[in-house]
Coordinates of C-alpha atoms in Angstrom, one line a residue:
X1035 CA 12.7 -9.6 28.0
X1036 CA 13.7 -12.8 30.3
X1037 CA 14.0 -14.9 27.0
X1038 CA 16.1 -12.5 25.2
X1039 CA 18.4 -12.2 28.2
X1040 CA 18.5 -16.1 28.6
X1041 CA 19.2 -16.6 24.8
X1042 CA 22.2 -14.3 24.8
X1043 CA 23.8 -15.7 27.7
X1044 CA 23.4 -19.5 26.5
X1045 CA 25.0 -18.4 23.2
X1046 CA 27.9 -17.5 25.1
X1047 CA 27.8 -20.5 27.3
X1048 CA 27.1 -18.9 30.4
X1049 CA 25.8 -21.2 33.3
X1050 CA 22.3 -20.1 34.0
X1051 CA 20.5 -21.0 37.4
X1052 CA 16.8 -19.9 38.2
X1053 CA 15.9 -19.5 41.7
X1054 CA 12.2 -18.2 41.7
X1055 CA 11.9 -14.8 40.2
X1056 CA 15.7 -14.5 40.2
X1057 CA 18.4 -15.4 37.5
X1058 CA 21.6 -16.2 38.4
X1059 CA 24.3 -16.1 35.7
X1060 CA 27.8 -17.4 35.9
X1061 CA 29.8 -15.7 33.2
X1062 CA 32.3 -17.0 31.0
X1063 CA 35.7 -15.6 30.4
X1064 CA 34.5 -13.6 27.2
X1065 CA 32.0 -11.8 29.2
X1066 CA 33.7 -11.4 32.4
X1067 CA 35.5 -8.5 30.9
X1068 CA 32.7 -6.8 29.4
X1069 CA 30.5 -7.0 32.8
X1070 CA 33.3 -6.6 35.4
X1071 CA 32.2 -9.3 37.4
X1072 CA 31.9 -13.3 37.4
X1073 CA 28.2 -13.7 38.5
X1074 CA 25.1 -11.8 37.8
X1075 CA 21.9 -11.7 39.7
X1076 CA 19.2 -10.8 37.5
X1077 CA 15.7 -9.7 38.7
X1078 CA 12.8 -8.6 35.8
X1079 CA 10.3 -6.9 38.1
X1080 CA 11.0 -4.0 40.5
X1081 CA 9.3 -5.6 43.5
X1082 CA 11.9 -8.6 43.5
X1083 CA 14.8 -6.2 43.6
X1084 CA 17.3 -6.4 46.6
X1085 CA 20.9 -5.3 47.4
X1086 CA 22.4 -8.1 45.2
X1087 CA 20.0 -8.2 42.4
X1088 CA 20.0 -6.2 39.2
X1089 CA 17.0 -5.2 37.7
X1090 CA 16.9 -5.9 34.0
X1091 CA 15.0 -2.6 32.1
X1092 CA 15.1 -0.9 28.8
X1093 CA 18.1 1.4 28.8
X1094 CA 19.4 -0.3 32.1
X1095 CA 23.0 -1.5 33.0
X1096 CA 22.5 -5.2 31.4
X1097 CA 21.2 -4.5 28.3
X1098 CA 23.4 -1.5 27.6
X1099 CA 26.5 -3.6 28.3
X1100 CA 25.0 -6.4 26.2
X1101 CA 24.7 -3.7 23.1
X1102 CA 28.1 -2.6 23.6
X1103 CA 29.5 -5.9 23.8
X1104 CA 27.5 -7.0 20.6
X1105 CA 28.1 -3.7 18.9
X1106 CA 31.6 -4.8 17.4
X1107 CA 30.7 -8.5 17.0
X1108 CA 29.3 -10.1 14.3
X1109 CA 29.6 -12.7 11.5
X1110 CA 28.4 -13.3 8.1
X1111 CA 26.0 -15.9 8.1
X1112 CA 24.2 -17.4 5.0
X1113 CA 21.0 -19.3 6.0
X1114 CA 19.6 -22.0 3.7
X1115 CA 15.4 -22.1 3.4
X1116 CA 14.9 -25.7 2.7
X1117 CA 12.5 -27.1 0.0
X1118 CA 9.1 -28.0 1.0
X1119 CA 7.4 -28.5 -2.5
X1120 CA 9.0 -30.7 -5.4
X1121 CA 6.5 -30.3 -8.1
X1122 CA 6.6 -31.8 -11.5
X1123 CA 5.4 -30.2 -15.0
X1124 CA 2.0 -31.8 -14.7
X1125 CA 1.4 -30.3 -11.0
X1126 CA 2.4 -26.8 -12.3
X1127 CA 0.2 -27.1 -15.2
X1128 CA -2.6 -27.8 -12.8
X1129 CA -1.8 -24.5 -11.0
X1130 CA -1.4 -22.6 -14.2
X1131 CA -5.2 -21.2 -15.6
X1132 CA -6.0 -18.3 -18.0
X1133 CA -9.1 -17.2 -18.8
X1134 CA -10.3 -16.6 -22.3
X1135 CA -7.3 -18.9 -23.6
X1136 CA -5.6 -22.2 -23.2
X1137 CA -2.1 -23.1 -21.9
X1138 CA -0.2 -25.2 -24.5
X1139 CA 3.4 -25.3 -23.4
X1140 CA 5.3 -25.2 -20.1
X1141 CA 9.0 -25.4 -19.4
X1142 CA 10.8 -25.5 -16.1
X1143 CA 14.2 -24.1 -14.7
X1144 CA 15.0 -24.8 -11.0
X1145 CA 17.2 -21.9 -9.8
X1146 CA 19.0 -20.9 -6.6
X1147 CA 18.0 -17.3 -5.5
X1148 CA 19.2 -15.3 -2.7
X1149 CA 17.3 -12.7 -0.4
X1150 CA 19.2 -10.0 1.5
X1151 CA 17.5 -9.1 4.9
X1152 CA 18.2 -6.1 6.3
X1153 CA 17.5 -4.8 10.1
X1154 CA 17.3 -1.2 10.8
X1155 CA 16.7 0.8 14.2
X1156 CA 14.8 4.0 13.5
X1157 CA 15.0 6.7 16.0
X1158 CA 12.7 9.4 16.1
X1159 CA 13.8 12.4 18.2
X1160 CA 12.2 15.6 19.2
X1161 CA 11.1 16.3 22.9
X1162 CA 10.3 12.7 23.1
X1163 CA 12.6 9.8 22.0
X1164 CA 10.8 6.7 20.2
X1165 CA 12.4 4.1 18.0
X1166 CA 11.4 1.2 15.7
X1167 CA 12.8 -1.9 14.5
X1168 CA 12.2 -2.3 10.7
X1169 CA 12.9 -5.6 8.7
X1170 CA 13.2 -5.1 4.8
X1171 CA 14.1 -7.7 2.4
X1172 CA 15.4 -7.4 -1.2
X1173 CA 15.0 -10.4 -3.4
X1174 CA 17.2 -11.1 -6.5
X1175 CA 15.0 -9.3 -8.7
X1176 CA 15.3 -6.1 -6.8
X1177 CA 11.8 -6.0 -5.4
X1178 CA 11.7 -4.9 -1.6
X1179 CA 9.4 -6.7 0.8
X1180 CA 8.7 -6.5 4.7
X1181 CA 10.6 -9.2 6.2
X1182 CA 7.9 -10.2 8.4
X1183 CA 5.5 -10.7 5.5
X1184 CA 7.5 -13.7 4.2
X1185 CA 9.9 -14.5 7.0
X1186 CA 7.4 -15.5 9.6
X1187 CA 8.6 -16.9 13.0
X1188 CA 7.9 -20.4 11.7
X1189 CA 9.8 -19.4 8.4
X1190 CA 12.9 -18.1 10.3
X1191 CA 12.9 -21.7 12.7
X1192 CA 13.5 -23.6 9.6
X1193 CA 16.5 -21.6 8.5
X1194 CA 19.5 -23.6 8.4
X1195 CA 23.3 -22.2 8.5
X1196 CA 25.3 -22.8 5.2
X1197 CA 28.8 -23.8 5.1
X1198 CA 31.1 -21.4 2.9
X1199 CA 31.8 -24.2 0.6
X1200 CA 28.9 -24.2 -2.0
X1201 CA 26.9 -21.6 -0.9
X1202 CA 25.6 -18.6 -3.1
X1203 CA 27.9 -15.5 -2.6
X1204 CA 26.7 -11.8 -3.1
X1205 CA 29.5 -9.6 -4.4
X1206 CA 30.1 -6.2 -2.7
X1207 CA 28.5 -4.3 -5.4
X1208 CA 25.5 -6.6 -5.3
X1209 CA 25.1 -6.4 -1.8
X1210 CA 25.5 -2.4 -1.5
X1211 CA 23.0 -2.1 -4.4
X1212 CA 20.5 -4.0 -2.4
X1213 CA 21.3 -2.0 0.8
X1214 CA 20.6 1.2 -1.1
X1215 CA 17.2 0.0 -2.1
X1216 CA 16.0 -1.1 1.4
X1217 CA 17.4 2.0 2.9
X1218 CA 15.3 4.0 0.5
X1219 CA 12.5 1.9 1.3
X1220 CA 13.2 2.4 5.2
X1221 CA 13.8 6.0 4.7
X1222 CA 10.4 6.6 3.0
X1223 CA 8.8 4.4 5.9
X1224 CA 10.4 6.6 8.4
X1225 CA 9.1 9.9 6.6
X1226 CA 5.4 8.6 6.6
X1227 CA 5.9 7.6 10.3
X1228 CA 7.3 11.0 11.0
X1229 CA 4.9 12.7 9.5
X1230 CA 2.4 11.1 11.9
X1231 CA 4.1 12.1 14.9
X1232 CA 4.2 16.0 14.1
X1233 CA 0.7 16.4 14.8
X1234 CA 1.6 15.2 18.5
X1235 CA 4.6 17.2 18.4
X1236 CA 3.2 20.6 17.2
X1237 CA 0.4 20.1 19.7
X1238 CA 3.1 19.8 22.6
X1239 CA 5.1 22.8 21.1
X1240 CA 2.0 25.0 21.1
X1241 CA 1.3 23.9 24.5
X1242 CA 4.7 25.0 25.9
X1243 CA 4.9 28.1 23.7
X1244 CA 1.7 29.2 24.9
X1245 CA 2.9 28.8 28.8
X1246 CA 6.0 30.4 28.1
X1247 CA 4.1 33.4 26.5
X1248 CA 1.9 33.6 29.4
X1249 CA 4.7 33.3 31.9
X1250 CA 7.0 35.8 30.5
X1251 CA 3.7 38.2 29.6
X1252 CA 2.9 38.2 33.2
X1253 CA 6.3 39.3 34.2
X1254 CA 6.1 42.2 31.8
X1255 CA 2.7 43.2 33.4
X1256 CA 4.3 43.2 37.0
X1257 CA 6.8 46.1 36.1
X1258 CA 5.8 49.7 36.7
X1259 CA 6.3 52.2 33.9
X1260 CA 7.3 54.8 36.1
X1261 CA 10.5 53.0 37.3
X1262 CA 13.6 54.0 35.8
X1263 CA 14.8 50.7 35.0
X1264 CA 11.2 49.7 33.5
X1265 CA 12.6 49.7 29.9
X1266 CA 15.8 47.9 30.6
X1267 CA 14.0 45.2 32.7
X1268 CA 11.4 44.8 29.6
X1269 CA 14.1 44.2 27.3
X1270 CA 15.6 41.8 29.3
X1271 CA 12.4 39.7 30.0
X1272 CA 11.9 39.5 25.9
X1273 CA 15.5 38.7 25.2
X1274 CA 15.1 35.7 27.9
X1275 CA 11.6 34.9 26.2
X1276 CA 12.9 34.8 22.9
X1277 CA 15.9 32.9 23.9
X1278 CA 13.7 30.1 25.4
X1279 CA 11.3 30.3 22.6
X1280 CA 14.0 29.3 20.3
X1281 CA 15.2 26.5 22.6
X1282 CA 11.7 25.1 22.8
X1283 CA 11.4 25.3 18.8
X1284 CA 14.8 23.4 18.7
X1285 CA 13.6 20.8 21.2
X1286 CA 10.7 20.0 19.1
X1287 CA 12.5 19.8 15.7
X1288 CA 11.8 16.1 14.3
X1289 CA 15.1 14.4 13.6
X1290 CA 15.0 10.8 12.1
X1291 CA 18.3 8.7 12.6
X1292 CA 18.4 5.3 10.6
X1293 CA 20.9 2.6 11.8
X1294 CA 21.7 -0.9 10.1
X1295 CA 21.6 -3.1 12.9
X1296 CA 22.4 -6.4 11.2
X1297 CA 21.8 -8.3 7.8
X1298 CA 21.3 -12.0 6.7
X1299 CA 21.8 -13.7 3.4
X1300 CA 19.2 -16.4 3.0
X1301 CA 19.6 -18.9 -0.2
X1302 CA 16.1 -20.6 -1.2
X1303 CA 15.1 -22.3 -4.1
X1304 CA 12.9 -21.4 -6.8
X1305 CA 11.3 -22.7 -10.0
X1306 CA 11.2 -20.6 -13.3
X1307 CA 8.1 -21.7 -15.0
X1308 CA 7.8 -20.3 -18.7
X1309 CA 4.3 -21.2 -20.1
X1310 CA 2.7 -20.4 -23.7
X1311 CA -0.8 -19.6 -24.3
X1312 CA -3.0 -19.3 -27.1
X1313 CA -5.9 -17.1 -27.1
X1314 CA -9.4 -18.8 -27.6
X1315 CA -9.5 -17.3 -31.3
X1316 CA -6.5 -19.6 -31.8
X1317 CA -4.1 -16.6 -32.1
X1318 CA -2.2 -14.7 -30.9
X1319 CA 0.3 -16.6 -28.7
X1320 CA 1.0 -15.3 -25.5
X1321 CA 4.7 -16.1 -23.4
X1322 CA 5.0 -15.2 -19.7
X1323 CA 7.0 -16.5 -16.9
X1324 CA 6.2 -17.3 -13.3
X1325 CA 8.1 -18.3 -10.2
X1326 CA 7.3 -21.6 -8.2
X1327 CA 8.4 -20.8 -4.4
X1328 CA 9.5 -24.4 -3.2
X1329 CA 9.1 -23.1 0.4
X1330 CA 5.8 -21.9 0.4
X1331 CA 4.2 -23.5 -2.9
X1332 CA 3.2 -20.6 -4.2
X1333 CA 3.0 -19.8 -8.0
X1334 CA 3.7 -16.3 -8.5
X1335 CA 2.8 -14.6 -11.9
X1336 CA 4.7 -11.2 -11.2
X1337 CA 2.9 -8.1 -12.0
X1338 CA 0.1 -7.2 -14.3
X1339 CA 1.8 -5.8 -17.6
X1340 CA -1.2 -3.3 -17.7
X1341 CA -1.9 -2.1 -14.4
X1342 CA 1.3 -3.3 -12.6
X1343 CA -0.4 -4.5 -9.5
X1344 CA 0.3 -8.4 -8.3
X1345 CA -1.2 -10.6 -11.1
X1346 CA -3.4 -13.3 -9.4
X1347 CA -5.7 -14.5 -12.3
X1348 CA -4.5 -14.4 -15.7
X1349 CA -6.9 -13.0 -18.4
X1350 CA -5.6 -12.8 -22.0
X1351 CA -7.8 -9.9 -23.7
X1352 CA -9.4 -9.5 -27.1
X1353 CA -7.0 -6.6 -28.1
X1354 CA -4.1 -8.7 -27.5
X1355 CA -3.1 -8.0 -24.0
X1356 CA -2.4 -10.1 -20.7
X1357 CA -4.3 -8.6 -17.9
X1358 CA -5.8 -9.3 -14.5
X1359 CA -9.5 -8.9 -13.3
X1360 CA -8.8 -5.4 -12.0
X1361 CA -7.8 -4.2 -15.4
X1362 CA -10.1 -5.8 -17.7
X1363 CA -13.7 -5.4 -18.7
X1364 CA -16.3 -7.7 -20.7
X1365 CA -18.1 -5.5 -23.4
X1366 CA -21.8 -5.8 -22.5
X1367 CA -22.8 -6.2 -26.1
X1368 CA -20.3 -8.3 -27.8
X1369 CA -19.4 -10.0 -24.8
X1370 CA -15.5 -9.6 -25.6
X1371 CA -13.0 -9.0 -23.2
X1372 CA -10.9 -5.9 -23.4
X1373 CA -8.0 -4.1 -21.3
X1374 CA -8.6 -0.6 -19.9
X1375 CA -6.2 0.5 -22.6
X1376 CA -8.6 -0.2 -25.4
X1377 CA -10.7 2.5 -23.7
X1378 CA -14.5 1.6 -24.0
X1379 CA -17.3 3.7 -22.5
X1380 CA -19.8 3.4 -19.7
X1381 CA -23.5 3.6 -20.6
X1382 CA -25.4 6.3 -19.1
X1383 CA -28.3 4.5 -18.6
X1384 CA -27.3 1.1 -17.0
X1385 CA -23.8 2.0 -16.2
X1386 CA -22.4 -1.2 -18.0
X1387 CA -19.1 -0.6 -20.1
X1388 CA -19.1 -1.3 -24.1
X1389 CA -16.2 -1.3 -26.3
X1390 CA -15.3 1.1 -28.7
X1391 CA -17.0 -1.0 -31.6
X1392 CA -20.3 -1.2 -29.7
X1393 CA -20.6 2.0 -27.7
X1394 CA -22.8 4.8 -29.1
X1395 CA -22.8 8.6 -28.7
X1396 CA -26.3 10.2 -28.4
X1397 CA -26.5 12.8 -31.2
X1398 CA -28.9 15.0 -29.0
X1399 CA -27.6 14.7 -25.7
X1400 CA -24.2 13.6 -26.1
X1401 CA -24.5 10.9 -23.5
X1402 CA -22.2 7.5 -24.0
X1403 CA -24.6 4.6 -24.3
X1404 CA -24.6 0.9 -25.0
X1405 CA -26.4 -0.6 -28.1
X1406 CA -29.0 -2.1 -25.7
X1407 CA -29.9 1.5 -24.7
X1408 CA -29.6 3.3 -27.9
X1409 CA -31.1 3.2 -31.3
X1410 CA -31.7 5.5 -34.5
X1411 CA -34.9 7.7 -35.4
X1412 CA -37.0 6.1 -37.8
X1413 CA -37.3 9.1 -40.0
X1414 CA -33.7 11.0 -39.9
X1415 CA -31.8 7.9 -38.8
X1416 CA -29.9 10.1 -36.2
X1417 CA -28.2 7.9 -33.3
X1418 CA -30.0 8.5 -29.9
X1419 CA -30.0 7.2 -26.6
X1420 CA -32.8 5.6 -24.9
X1421 CA -33.9 8.6 -22.8
X1422 CA -33.9 10.9 -25.9
X1423 CA -35.5 8.5 -28.3
X1424 CA -39.5 8.8 -28.2
X1425 CA -42.1 6.8 -29.7
X1426 CA -45.1 7.9 -31.5
X1427 CA -48.2 7.3 -29.7
X1428 CA -50.3 6.5 -32.9
X1429 CA -48.0 4.2 -34.9
X1430 CA -45.0 3.3 -32.5
X1431 CA -42.2 4.7 -34.8
X1432 CA -39.1 5.9 -32.9
X1433 CA -38.4 9.8 -33.3
X1434 CA -35.9 12.2 -32.5
X1435 CA -36.8 15.7 -31.3
X1436 CA -36.8 17.1 -34.7
X1437 CA -39.3 14.6 -36.1
X1438 CA -41.4 14.3 -32.8
X1439 CA -44.4 16.4 -32.1
X1440 CA -46.1 16.8 -28.7
X1441 CA -50.0 16.7 -28.4
X1442 CA -51.2 19.5 -26.3
X1443 CA -54.0 17.4 -25.3
X1444 CA -52.2 14.5 -23.6
X1445 CA -48.2 15.7 -23.7
X1446 CA -47.6 12.5 -25.8
X1447 CA -45.0 12.2 -28.9
X1448 CA -46.7 12.0 -32.1
X1449 CA -44.9 11.7 -35.5
X1450 CA -45.6 14.1 -38.7
X1451 CA -48.4 11.5 -40.4
X1452 CA -50.3 11.3 -37.2
X1453 CA -50.2 15.0 -36.2
X1454 CA -53.5 17.2 -36.6
X1455 CA -53.1 20.9 -36.3
X1456 CA -56.0 23.4 -35.5
X1457 CA -56.1 25.8 -38.3
X1458 CA -57.0 28.6 -36.2
X1459 CA -54.7 28.4 -32.7
X1460 CA -52.2 26.0 -34.4
X1461 CA -52.1 23.5 -31.8
X1462 CA -50.8 20.0 -32.3
X1463 CA -52.7 16.9 -31.4
X1464 CA -52.4 13.3 -32.0
X1465 CA -54.8 11.6 -34.3
X1466 CA -55.5 9.1 -31.3
X1467 CA -56.3 11.8 -29.3
X1468 CA -58.8 13.7 -31.8
X1469 CA -60.4 10.5 -32.4
X1470 CA -61.5 10.1 -28.5
X1471 CA -62.9 13.7 -28.9
X1472 CA -66.9 13.5 -28.7
X1473 CA -66.8 16.7 -30.7
X1474 CA -64.1 17.1 -32.8
X1475 CA -63.1 20.6 -31.8
X1476 CA -59.9 22.1 -30.5
X1477 CA -60.0 22.2 -26.9
X1478 CA -58.1 25.3 -26.9
X1479 CA -60.1 27.5 -29.3
X1480 CA -63.3 25.2 -30.0
X1481 CA -62.6 25.4 -33.8
X1482 CA -63.4 22.2 -36.0
X1483 CA -60.3 19.9 -36.2

């Protein structure tokens, strides 16, 4: 608070003398009329207040007067963000890396770009009042961003004012367009914060309504029903309760007020980097544009064409797309890289993804599996997953359920050639199991097998 007050008065050439906890300010002519006096004696802690000192607080005399004074004053400021990085094509090429391909050609174009920064005050009014300051920027491509994410205190300290001659100007239409984008963003942010406030507002409303209901309910209970004026007094109390209830509900309605406090135009330098890359197969050719920020030294590839999120690492896919690590996958079988748009399937056994060319569907259970966890029946040729595919205990042939037989003695699978059927009870046994019996008789009915 103290720094803010000192900065304001220094800006208007006031003489400031610090005497311990007291700030004595001799006002120039431009401020004397606003404050109605020649000198201000200011303190910032309640314990320092005396008859001649004014306590500076939120909503107090000093800040309210400053706000009123500044409300109708302002100048259009265009600032310059200086370049800190001056890369050449070779250094830019070193930052450009693609997976599954090679950069072949890079061309650059240096250009000036303009950011419009808007500062809004969001006021939330209900039974309580709260305020927030929100800074929103809109760049030349219409992208809305949080001012604090890019324009840090260090960045703001590096801004320099530009003279009118030679600076980039926004037309009124361009400025209004950016303002509408910023307002749309701030409105959504305010609605989200308002929904967070509603929970506490409704709790306070419920508490106050319960108190009113208890108070006026007790008044009705105190009335004697045999009194001649009972009905009239009861109706009067109920009307007053209804009136107070409506007042309470109106007081707890949330109202959101957005006000533009200030805006600033910032000119900065960017390098448009156009590059061409070839897939590892030698074709096709991919064209893309990235932007190098001459202040931060960051190369921005924009949004991913596939998933529309920030493109951090560029991947050239085998279905001829540009993607990022979040929206591409490598087929477990053929090791080719594909975008999510290509589809593919997750193996029900190992969970790895296969492309549409390598994935298989089990004809028995319908599960999607990769080629490592699928096979075909050696008898009928049906494609099965490794769970449904069984091996004969005698010869090892892979079998589907239609061509597999379960040995009644061991529960293991045997094939048609190696099954032995009891002629009496029709139980099925594998030849390995029967060969291991001391007496070649069915364990179920004791018939010779």
